[in-house]
PDB file of N, CA and C in Angstrom:
ATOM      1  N   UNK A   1     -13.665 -26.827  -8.371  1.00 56.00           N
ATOM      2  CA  UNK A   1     -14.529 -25.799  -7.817  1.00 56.00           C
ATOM      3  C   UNK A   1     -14.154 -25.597  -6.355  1.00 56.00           C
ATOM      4  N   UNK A   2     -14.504 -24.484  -5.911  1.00 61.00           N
ATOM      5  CA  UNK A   2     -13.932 -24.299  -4.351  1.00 61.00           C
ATOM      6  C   UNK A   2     -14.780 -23.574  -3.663  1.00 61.00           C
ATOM      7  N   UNK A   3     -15.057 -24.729  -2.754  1.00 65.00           N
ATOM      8  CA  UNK A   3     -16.267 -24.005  -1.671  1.00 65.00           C
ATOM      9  C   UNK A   3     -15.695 -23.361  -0.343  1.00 65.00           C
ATOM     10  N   UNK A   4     -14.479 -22.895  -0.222  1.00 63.00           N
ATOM     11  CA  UNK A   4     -14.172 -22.019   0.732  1.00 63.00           C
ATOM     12  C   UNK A   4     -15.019 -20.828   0.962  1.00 63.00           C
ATOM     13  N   UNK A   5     -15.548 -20.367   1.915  1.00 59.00           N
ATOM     14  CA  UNK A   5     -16.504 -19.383   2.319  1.00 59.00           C
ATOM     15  C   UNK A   5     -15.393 -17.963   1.777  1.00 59.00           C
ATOM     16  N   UNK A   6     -16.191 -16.572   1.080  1.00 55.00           N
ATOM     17  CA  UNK A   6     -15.345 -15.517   0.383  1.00 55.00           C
ATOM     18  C   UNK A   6     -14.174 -14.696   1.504  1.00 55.00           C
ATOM     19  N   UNK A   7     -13.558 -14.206   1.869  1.00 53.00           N
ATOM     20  CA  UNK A   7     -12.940 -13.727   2.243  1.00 53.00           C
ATOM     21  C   UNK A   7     -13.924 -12.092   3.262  1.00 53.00           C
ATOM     22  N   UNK A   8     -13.736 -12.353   4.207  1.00 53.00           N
ATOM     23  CA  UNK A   8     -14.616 -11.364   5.212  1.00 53.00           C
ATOM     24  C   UNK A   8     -13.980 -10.326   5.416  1.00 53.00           C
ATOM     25  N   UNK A   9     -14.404  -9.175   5.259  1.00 56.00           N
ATOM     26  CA  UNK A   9     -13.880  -7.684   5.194  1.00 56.00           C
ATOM     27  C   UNK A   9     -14.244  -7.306   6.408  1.00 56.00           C
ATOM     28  N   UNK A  10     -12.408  -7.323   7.549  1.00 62.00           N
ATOM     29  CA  UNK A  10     -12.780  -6.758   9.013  1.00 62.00           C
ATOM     30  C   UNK A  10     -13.098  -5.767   9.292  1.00 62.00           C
ATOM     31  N   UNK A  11     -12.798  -4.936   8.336  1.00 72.00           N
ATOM     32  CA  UNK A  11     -12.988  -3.273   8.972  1.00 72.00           C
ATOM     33  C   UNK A  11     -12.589  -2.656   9.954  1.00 72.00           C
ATOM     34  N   UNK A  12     -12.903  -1.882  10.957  1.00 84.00           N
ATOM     35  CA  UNK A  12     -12.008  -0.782  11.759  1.00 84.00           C
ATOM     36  C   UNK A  12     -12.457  -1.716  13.014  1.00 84.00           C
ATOM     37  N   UNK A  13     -12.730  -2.220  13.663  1.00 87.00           N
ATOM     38  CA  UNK A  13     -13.155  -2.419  14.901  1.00 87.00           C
ATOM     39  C   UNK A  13     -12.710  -1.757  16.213  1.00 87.00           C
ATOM     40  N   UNK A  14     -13.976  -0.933  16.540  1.00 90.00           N
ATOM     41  CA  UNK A  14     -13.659  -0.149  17.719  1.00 90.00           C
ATOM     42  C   UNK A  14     -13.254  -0.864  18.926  1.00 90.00           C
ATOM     43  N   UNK A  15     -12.298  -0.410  19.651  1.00 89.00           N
ATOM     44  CA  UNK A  15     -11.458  -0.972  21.062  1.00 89.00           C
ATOM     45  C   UNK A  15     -12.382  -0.836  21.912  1.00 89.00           C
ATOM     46  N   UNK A  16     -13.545  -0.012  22.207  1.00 92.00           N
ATOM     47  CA  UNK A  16     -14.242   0.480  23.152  1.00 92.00           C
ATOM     48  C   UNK A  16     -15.562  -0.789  23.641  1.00 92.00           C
ATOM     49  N   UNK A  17     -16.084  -0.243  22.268  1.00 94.00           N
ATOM     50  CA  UNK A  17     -17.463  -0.711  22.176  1.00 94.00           C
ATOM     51  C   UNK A  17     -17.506  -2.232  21.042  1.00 94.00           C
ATOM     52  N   UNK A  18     -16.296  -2.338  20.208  1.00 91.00           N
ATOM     53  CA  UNK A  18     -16.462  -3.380  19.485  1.00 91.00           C
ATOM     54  C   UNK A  18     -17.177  -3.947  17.485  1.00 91.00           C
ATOM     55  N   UNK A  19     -17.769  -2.422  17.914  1.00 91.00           N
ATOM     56  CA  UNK A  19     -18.455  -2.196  16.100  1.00 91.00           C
ATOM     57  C   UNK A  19     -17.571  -1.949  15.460  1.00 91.00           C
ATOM     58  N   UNK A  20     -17.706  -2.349  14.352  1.00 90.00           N
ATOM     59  CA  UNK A  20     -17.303  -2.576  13.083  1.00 90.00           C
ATOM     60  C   UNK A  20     -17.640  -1.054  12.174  1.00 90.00           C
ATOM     61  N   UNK A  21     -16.533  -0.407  12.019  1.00 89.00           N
ATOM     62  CA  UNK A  21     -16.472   0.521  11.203  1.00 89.00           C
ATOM     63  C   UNK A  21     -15.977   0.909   9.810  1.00 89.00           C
ATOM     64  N   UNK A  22     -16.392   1.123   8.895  1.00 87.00           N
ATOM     65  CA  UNK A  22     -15.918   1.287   7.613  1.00 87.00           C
ATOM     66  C   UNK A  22     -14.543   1.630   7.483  1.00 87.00           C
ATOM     67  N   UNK A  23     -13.578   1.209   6.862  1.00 81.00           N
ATOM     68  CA  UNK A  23     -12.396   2.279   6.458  1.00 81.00           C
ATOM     69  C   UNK A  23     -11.919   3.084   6.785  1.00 81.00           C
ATOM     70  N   UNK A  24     -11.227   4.513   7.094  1.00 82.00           N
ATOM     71  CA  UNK A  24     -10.855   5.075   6.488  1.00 82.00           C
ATOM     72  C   UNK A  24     -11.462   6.163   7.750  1.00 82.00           C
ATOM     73  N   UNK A  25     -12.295   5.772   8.662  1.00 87.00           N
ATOM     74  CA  UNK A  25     -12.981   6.496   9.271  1.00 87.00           C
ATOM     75  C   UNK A  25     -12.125   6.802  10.833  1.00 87.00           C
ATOM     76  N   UNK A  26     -12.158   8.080  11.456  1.00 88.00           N
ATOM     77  CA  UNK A  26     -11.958   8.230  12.615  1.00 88.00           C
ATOM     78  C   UNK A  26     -11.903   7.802  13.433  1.00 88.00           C
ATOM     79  N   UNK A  27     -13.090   7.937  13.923  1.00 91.00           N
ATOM     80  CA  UNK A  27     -14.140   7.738  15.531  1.00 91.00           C
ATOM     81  C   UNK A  27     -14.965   6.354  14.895  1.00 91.00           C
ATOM     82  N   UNK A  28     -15.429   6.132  16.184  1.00 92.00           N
ATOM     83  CA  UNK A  28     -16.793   4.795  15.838  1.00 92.00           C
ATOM     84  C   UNK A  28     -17.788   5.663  15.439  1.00 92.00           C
ATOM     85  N   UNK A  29     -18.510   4.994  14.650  1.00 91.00           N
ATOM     86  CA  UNK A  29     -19.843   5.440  14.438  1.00 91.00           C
ATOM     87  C   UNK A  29     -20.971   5.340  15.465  1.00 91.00           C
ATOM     88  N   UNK A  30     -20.568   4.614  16.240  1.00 93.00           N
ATOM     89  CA  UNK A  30     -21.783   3.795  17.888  1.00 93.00           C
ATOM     90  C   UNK A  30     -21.144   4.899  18.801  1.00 93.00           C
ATOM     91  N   UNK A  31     -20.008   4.921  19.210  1.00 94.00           N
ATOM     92  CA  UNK A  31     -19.776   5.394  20.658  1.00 94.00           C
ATOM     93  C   UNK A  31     -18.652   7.078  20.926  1.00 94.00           C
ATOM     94  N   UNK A  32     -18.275   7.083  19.341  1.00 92.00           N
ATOM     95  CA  UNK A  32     -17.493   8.378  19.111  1.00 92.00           C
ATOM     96  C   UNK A  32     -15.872   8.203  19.846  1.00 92.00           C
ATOM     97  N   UNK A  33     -15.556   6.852  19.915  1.00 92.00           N
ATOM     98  CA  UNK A  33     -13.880   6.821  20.659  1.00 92.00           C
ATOM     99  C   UNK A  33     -13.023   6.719  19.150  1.00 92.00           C
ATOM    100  N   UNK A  34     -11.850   7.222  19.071  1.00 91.00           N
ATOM    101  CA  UNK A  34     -11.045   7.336  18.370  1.00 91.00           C
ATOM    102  C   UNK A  34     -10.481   5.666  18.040  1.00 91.00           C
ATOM    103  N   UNK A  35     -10.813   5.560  16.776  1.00 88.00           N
ATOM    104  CA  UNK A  35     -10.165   4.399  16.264  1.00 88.00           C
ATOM    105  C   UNK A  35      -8.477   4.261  15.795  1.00 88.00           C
ATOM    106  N   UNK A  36      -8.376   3.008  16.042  1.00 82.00           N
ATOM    107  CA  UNK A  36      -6.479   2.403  15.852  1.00 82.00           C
ATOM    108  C   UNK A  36      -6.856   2.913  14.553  1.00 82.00           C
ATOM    109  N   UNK A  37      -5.467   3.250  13.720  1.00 79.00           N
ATOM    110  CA  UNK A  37      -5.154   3.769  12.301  1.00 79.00           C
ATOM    111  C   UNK A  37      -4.818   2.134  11.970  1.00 79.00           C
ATOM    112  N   UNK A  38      -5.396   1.856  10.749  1.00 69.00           N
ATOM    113  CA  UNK A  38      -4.795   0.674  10.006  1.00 69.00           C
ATOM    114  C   UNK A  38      -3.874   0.316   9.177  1.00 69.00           C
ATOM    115  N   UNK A  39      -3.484  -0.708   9.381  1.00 65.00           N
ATOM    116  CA  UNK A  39      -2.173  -1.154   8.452  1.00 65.00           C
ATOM    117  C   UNK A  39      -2.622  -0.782   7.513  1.00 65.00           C
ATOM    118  N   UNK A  40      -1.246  -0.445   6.213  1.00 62.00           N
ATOM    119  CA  UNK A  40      -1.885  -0.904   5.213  1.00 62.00           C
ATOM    120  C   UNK A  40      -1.691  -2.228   4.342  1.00 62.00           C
ATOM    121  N   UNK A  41      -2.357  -2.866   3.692  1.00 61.00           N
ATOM    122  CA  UNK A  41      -2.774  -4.210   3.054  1.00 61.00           C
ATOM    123  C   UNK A  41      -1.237  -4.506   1.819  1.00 61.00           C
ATOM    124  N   UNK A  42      -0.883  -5.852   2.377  1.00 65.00           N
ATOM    125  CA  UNK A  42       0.376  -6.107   1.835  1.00 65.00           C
ATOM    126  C   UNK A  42       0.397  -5.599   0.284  1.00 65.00           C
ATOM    127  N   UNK A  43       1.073  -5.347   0.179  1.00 63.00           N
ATOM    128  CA  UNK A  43       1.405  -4.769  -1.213  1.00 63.00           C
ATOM    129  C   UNK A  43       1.107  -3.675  -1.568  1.00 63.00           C
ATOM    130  N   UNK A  44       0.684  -2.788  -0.679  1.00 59.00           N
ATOM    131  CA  UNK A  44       0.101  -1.333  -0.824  1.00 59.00           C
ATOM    132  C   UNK A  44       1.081  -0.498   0.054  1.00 59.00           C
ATOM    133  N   UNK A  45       1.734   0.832  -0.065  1.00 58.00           N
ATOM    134  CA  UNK A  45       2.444   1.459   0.019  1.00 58.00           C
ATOM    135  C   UNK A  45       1.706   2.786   0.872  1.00 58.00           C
ATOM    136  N   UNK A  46       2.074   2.574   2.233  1.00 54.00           N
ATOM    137  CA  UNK A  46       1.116   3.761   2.957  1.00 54.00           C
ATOM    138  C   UNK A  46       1.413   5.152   2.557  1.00 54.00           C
ATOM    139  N   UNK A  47       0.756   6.192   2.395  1.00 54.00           N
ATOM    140  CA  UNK A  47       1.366   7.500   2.019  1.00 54.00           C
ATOM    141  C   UNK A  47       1.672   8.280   2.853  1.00 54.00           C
ATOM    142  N   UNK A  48       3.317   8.263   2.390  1.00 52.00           N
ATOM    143  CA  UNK A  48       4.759   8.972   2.940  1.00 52.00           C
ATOM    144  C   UNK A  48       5.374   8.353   3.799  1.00 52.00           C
ATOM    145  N   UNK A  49       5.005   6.869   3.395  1.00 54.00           N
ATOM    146  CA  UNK A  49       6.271   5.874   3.641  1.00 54.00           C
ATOM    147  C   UNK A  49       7.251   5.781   3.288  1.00 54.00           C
ATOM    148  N   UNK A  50       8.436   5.780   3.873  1.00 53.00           N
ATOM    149  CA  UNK A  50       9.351   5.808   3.256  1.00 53.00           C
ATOM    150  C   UNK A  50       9.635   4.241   2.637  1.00 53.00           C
ATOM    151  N   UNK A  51      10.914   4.269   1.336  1.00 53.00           N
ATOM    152  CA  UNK A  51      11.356   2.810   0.476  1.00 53.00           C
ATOM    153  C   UNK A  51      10.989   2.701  -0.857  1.00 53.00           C
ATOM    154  N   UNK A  52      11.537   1.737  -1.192  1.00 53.00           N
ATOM    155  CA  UNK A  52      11.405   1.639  -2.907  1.00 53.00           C
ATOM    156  C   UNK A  52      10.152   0.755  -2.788  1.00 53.00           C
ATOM    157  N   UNK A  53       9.291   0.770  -4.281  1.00 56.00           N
ATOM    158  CA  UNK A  53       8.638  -0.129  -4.764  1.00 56.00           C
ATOM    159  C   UNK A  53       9.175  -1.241  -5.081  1.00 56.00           C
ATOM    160  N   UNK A  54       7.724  -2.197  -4.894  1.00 62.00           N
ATOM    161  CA  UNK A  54       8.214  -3.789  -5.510  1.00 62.00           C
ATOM    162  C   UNK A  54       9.068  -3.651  -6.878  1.00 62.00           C
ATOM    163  N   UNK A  55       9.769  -4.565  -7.010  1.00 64.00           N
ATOM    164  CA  UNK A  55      10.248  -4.934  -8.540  1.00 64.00           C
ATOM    165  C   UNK A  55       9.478  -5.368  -9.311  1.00 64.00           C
ATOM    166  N   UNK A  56       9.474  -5.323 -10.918  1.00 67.00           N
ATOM    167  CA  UNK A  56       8.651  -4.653 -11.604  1.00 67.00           C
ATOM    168  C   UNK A  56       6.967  -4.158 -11.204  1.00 67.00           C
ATOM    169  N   UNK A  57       6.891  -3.273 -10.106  1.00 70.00           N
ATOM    170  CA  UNK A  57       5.590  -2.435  -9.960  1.00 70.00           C
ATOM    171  C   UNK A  57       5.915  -0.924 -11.163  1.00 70.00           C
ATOM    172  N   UNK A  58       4.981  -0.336 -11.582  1.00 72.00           N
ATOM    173  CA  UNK A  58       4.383   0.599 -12.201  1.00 72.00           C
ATOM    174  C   UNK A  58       4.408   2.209 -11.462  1.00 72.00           C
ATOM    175  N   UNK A  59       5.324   2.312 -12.515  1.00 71.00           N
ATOM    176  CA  UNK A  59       5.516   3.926 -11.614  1.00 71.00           C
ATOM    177  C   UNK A  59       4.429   4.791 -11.591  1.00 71.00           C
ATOM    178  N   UNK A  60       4.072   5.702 -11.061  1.00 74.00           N
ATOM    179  CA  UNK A  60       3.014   6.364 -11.325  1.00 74.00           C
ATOM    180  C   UNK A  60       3.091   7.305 -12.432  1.00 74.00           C
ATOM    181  N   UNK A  61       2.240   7.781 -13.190  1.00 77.00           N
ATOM    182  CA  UNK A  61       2.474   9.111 -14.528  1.00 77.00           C
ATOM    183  C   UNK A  61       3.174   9.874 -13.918  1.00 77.00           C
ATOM    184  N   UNK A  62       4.385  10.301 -14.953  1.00 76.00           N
ATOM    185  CA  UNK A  62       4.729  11.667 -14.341  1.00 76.00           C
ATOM    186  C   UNK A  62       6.125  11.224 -13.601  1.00 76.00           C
ATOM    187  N   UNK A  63       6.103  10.083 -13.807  1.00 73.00           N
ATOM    188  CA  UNK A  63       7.690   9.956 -12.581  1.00 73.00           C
ATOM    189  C   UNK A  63       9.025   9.732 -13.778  1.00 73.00           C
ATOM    190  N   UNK A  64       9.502  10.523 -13.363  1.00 75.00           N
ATOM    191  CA  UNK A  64      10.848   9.965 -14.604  1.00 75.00           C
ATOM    192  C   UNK A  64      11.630   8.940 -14.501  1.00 75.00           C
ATOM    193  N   UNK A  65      11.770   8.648 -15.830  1.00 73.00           N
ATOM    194  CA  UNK A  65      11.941   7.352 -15.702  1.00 73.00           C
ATOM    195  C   UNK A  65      13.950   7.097 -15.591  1.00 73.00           C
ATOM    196  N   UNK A  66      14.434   6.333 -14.667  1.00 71.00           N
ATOM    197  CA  UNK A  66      15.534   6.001 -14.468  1.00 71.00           C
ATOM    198  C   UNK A  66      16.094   5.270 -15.405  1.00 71.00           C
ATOM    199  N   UNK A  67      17.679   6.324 -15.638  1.00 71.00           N
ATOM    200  CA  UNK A  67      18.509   5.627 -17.046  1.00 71.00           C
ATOM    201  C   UNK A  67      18.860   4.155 -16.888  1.00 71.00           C
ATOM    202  N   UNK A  68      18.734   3.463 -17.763  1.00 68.00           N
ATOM    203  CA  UNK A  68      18.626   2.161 -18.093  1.00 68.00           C
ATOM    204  C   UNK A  68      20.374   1.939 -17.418  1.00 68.00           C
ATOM    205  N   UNK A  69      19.956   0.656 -16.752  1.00 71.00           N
ATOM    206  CA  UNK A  69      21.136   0.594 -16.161  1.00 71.00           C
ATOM    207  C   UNK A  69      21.896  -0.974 -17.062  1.00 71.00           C
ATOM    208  N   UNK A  70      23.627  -1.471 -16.868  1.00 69.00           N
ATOM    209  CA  UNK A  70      24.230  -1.824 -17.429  1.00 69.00           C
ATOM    210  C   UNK A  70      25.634  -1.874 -17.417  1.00 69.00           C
ATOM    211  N   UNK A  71      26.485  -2.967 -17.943  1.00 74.00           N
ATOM    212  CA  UNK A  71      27.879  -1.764 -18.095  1.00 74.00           C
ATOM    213  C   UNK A  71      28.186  -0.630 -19.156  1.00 74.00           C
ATOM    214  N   UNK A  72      28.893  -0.261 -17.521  1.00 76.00           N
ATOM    215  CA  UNK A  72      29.400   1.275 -18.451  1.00 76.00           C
ATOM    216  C   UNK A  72      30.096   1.110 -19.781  1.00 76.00           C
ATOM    217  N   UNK A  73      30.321   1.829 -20.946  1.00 75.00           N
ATOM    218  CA  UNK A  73      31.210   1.709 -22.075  1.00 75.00           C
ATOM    219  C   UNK A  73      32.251   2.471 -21.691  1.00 75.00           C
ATOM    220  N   UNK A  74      33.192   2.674 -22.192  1.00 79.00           N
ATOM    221  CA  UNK A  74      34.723   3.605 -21.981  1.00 79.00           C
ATOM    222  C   UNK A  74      34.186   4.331 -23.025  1.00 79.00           C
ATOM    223  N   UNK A  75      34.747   6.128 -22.683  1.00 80.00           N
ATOM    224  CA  UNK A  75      34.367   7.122 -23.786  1.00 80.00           C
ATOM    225  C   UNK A  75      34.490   6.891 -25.015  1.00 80.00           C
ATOM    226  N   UNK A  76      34.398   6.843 -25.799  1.00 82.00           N
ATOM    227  CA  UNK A  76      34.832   6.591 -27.505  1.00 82.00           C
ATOM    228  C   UNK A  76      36.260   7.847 -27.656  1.00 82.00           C
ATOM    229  N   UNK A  77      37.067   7.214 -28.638  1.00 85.00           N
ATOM    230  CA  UNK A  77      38.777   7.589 -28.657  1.00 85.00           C
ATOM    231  C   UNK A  77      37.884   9.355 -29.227  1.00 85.00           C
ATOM    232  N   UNK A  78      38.480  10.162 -29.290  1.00 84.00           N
ATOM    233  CA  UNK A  78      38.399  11.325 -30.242  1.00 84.00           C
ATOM    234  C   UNK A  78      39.059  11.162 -31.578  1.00 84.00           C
ATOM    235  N   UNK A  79      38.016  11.303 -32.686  1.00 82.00           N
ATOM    236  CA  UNK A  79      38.488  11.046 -33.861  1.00 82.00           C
ATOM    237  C   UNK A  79      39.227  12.193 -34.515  1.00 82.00           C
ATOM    238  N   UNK A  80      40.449  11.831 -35.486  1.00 69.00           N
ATOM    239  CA  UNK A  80      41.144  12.867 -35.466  1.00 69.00           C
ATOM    240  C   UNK A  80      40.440  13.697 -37.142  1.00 69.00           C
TER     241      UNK A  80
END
């Protein structure tokens, strides 16, 4: 069993004033100063980052899928 205390969700913390802001959000909610933009969380892929995905991650629907790779064969002879 493991009594480590759960994992604490930092949130935005304003530079100014110091509150703790949800996500995803602008400004502080207390003092209206423009909040730092946040990383994003290892394994998450910021949008219009550039680079490939992890190995075997899950393409999204809709993405075509890349020809199976291998060695090449030599053309087959032409049969007469």
């Amino acid at each position: 069993m493991c009594f480590r205390p759960a994992a604490i969700k930092k949130g935005n913390k304003c530079t100014k004033c110091q509150t703790i802001n949800p996500d995803g959000v602008e400004t502080c909610s207390n003092c209206g100063e423009a909040l730092p933009k946040l990383a994003a969380p290892p394994g998450v892929k910021a949008p219009g980052a550039p680079g490939m995905s992890a190995p075997g991650a899950v393409p999204p629907p809709g993405t075509p899928k890349a020809p199976p790779s291998g060695p090449k064969m030599p053309p087959a002879p032409p049969q007469a």
